[in-house]
XYZ file of C-alpha atoms in Angstrom:
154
model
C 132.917 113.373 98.125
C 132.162 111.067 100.784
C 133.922 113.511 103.699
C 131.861 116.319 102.428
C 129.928 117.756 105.795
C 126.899 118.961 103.411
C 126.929 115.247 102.280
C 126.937 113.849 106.279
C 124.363 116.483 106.633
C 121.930 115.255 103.962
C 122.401 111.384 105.305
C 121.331 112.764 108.817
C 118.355 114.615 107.713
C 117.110 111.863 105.758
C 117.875 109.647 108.701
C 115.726 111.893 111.036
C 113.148 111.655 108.473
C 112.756 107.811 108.103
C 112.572 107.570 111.947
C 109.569 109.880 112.194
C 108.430 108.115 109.327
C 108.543 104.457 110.314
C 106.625 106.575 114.055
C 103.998 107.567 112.565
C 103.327 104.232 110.433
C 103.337 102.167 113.922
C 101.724 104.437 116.215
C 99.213 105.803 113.959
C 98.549 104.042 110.470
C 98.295 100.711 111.902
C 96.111 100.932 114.526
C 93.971 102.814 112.073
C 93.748 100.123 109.589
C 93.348 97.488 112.115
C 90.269 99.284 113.336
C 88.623 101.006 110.410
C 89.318 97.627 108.210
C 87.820 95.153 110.193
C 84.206 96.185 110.637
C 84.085 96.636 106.557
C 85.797 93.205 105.987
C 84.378 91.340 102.341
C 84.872 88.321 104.927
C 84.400 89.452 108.281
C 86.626 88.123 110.825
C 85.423 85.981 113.509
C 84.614 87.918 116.763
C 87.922 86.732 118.577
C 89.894 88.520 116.222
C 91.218 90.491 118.938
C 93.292 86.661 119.389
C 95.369 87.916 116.258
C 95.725 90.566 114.393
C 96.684 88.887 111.582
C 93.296 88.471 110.605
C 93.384 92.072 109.539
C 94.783 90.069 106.348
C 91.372 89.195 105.303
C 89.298 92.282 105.596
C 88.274 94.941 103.301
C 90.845 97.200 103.141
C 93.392 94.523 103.604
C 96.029 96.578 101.203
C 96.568 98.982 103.602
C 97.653 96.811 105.953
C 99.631 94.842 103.589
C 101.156 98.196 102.100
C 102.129 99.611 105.225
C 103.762 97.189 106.870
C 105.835 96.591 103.409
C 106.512 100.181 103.704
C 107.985 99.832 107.252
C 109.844 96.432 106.096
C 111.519 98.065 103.578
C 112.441 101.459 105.540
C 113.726 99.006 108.363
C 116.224 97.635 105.769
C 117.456 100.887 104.236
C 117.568 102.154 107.392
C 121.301 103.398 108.062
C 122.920 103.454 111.544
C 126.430 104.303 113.072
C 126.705 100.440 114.368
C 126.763 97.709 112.450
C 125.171 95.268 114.893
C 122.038 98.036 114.999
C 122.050 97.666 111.074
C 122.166 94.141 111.257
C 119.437 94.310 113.506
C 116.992 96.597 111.471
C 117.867 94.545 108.232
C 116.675 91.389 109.790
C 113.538 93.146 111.610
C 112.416 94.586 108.041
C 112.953 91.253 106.085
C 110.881 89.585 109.143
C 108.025 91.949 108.357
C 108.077 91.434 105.024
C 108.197 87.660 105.842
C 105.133 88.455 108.262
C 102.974 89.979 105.146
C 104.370 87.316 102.559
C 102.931 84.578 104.577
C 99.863 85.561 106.792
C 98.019 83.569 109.548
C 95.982 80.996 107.758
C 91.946 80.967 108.308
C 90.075 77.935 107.823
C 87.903 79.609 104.898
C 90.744 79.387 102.555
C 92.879 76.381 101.199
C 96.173 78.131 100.027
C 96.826 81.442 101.787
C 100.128 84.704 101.000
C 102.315 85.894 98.568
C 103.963 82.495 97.646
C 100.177 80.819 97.639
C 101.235 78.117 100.621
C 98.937 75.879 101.727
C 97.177 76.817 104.894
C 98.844 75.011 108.036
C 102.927 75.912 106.083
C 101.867 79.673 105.973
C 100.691 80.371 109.232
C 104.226 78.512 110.822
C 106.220 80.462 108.736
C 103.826 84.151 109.775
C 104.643 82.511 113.182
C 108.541 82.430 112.528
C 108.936 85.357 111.254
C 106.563 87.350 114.035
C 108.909 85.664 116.580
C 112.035 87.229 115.289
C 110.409 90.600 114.308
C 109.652 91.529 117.997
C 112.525 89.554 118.963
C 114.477 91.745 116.800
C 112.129 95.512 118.171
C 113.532 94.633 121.775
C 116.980 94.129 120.717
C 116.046 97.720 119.025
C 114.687 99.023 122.594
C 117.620 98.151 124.084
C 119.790 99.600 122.104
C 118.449 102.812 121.639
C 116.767 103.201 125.175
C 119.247 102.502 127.415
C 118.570 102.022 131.377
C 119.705 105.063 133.023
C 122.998 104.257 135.644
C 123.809 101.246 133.798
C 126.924 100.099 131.861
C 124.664 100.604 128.312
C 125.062 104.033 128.601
């Protein structure tokens, strides 16, 4: 029964759960791939890759990447809040980053580039597109859920 309190219980604890999940994916996985990838890259990224991360597309252990940021995309959009504006937000910052890994940053070596095999110019725009709105969407995020102290947010 949907008034249950065990059931409101069970939604809370998950809750709790994805949020510490999609923490540790941000602040630890991904800087971990970024770095640990790149030196061990089957194509090794120029040495401004520092310019974009999204080169971390075309290193070795590119998958990881790619996996974990699908992870987060898809815990973004199941994730359930109280407000429907903050669920709007998280649904369209999760289909964003799976728009980000669907079409990476082209690099000049290849022709056709992502998921949906675009050619190389089409593919970076749209990774550009969709990076815009994902942080776009992260500080309307911020905002909501970190307040400014002795403001009207509060």
């Amino acid at each position: 029964m949907i008034t249950d309190p065990t059931n409101k219980m069970v939604r809370e604890i998950i809750r709790i759960y994805q949020d510490r999940v999609l923490g540790i994916a941000f602040l630890v996985l991904v800087p971990a791939a970024i770095l640990l990838g790149l030196p061990t890259g089957q194509y090794s990224p120029s040495a401004n890759w520092w310019h974009s991360v999204s080169q971390t597309y075309y290193a070795a252990d590119s998958a990881i990447m790619i996996g974990i940021l699908s992870v987060c995309g898809i815990l973004f959009i199941t994730h359930r809040s109280k407000e429907i504006f903050e669920r709007i937000v998280f649904v369209i910052a999760g289909i964003s980053i799976l728009g980000v890994v669907a079409c990476p940053h082209g690099d000049e070596m290849f022709e056709y580039v992502g998921l949906f095999h675009l050619p190389n110019a089409v593919s970076g725009k749209f990774h550009i597109l969709f990076a815009i709105i994902m942080f776009v969407s992260f500080g309307f995020l911020s905002i909501i859920n970190f307040p400014l102290r002795g403001t009207d947010f509060e």
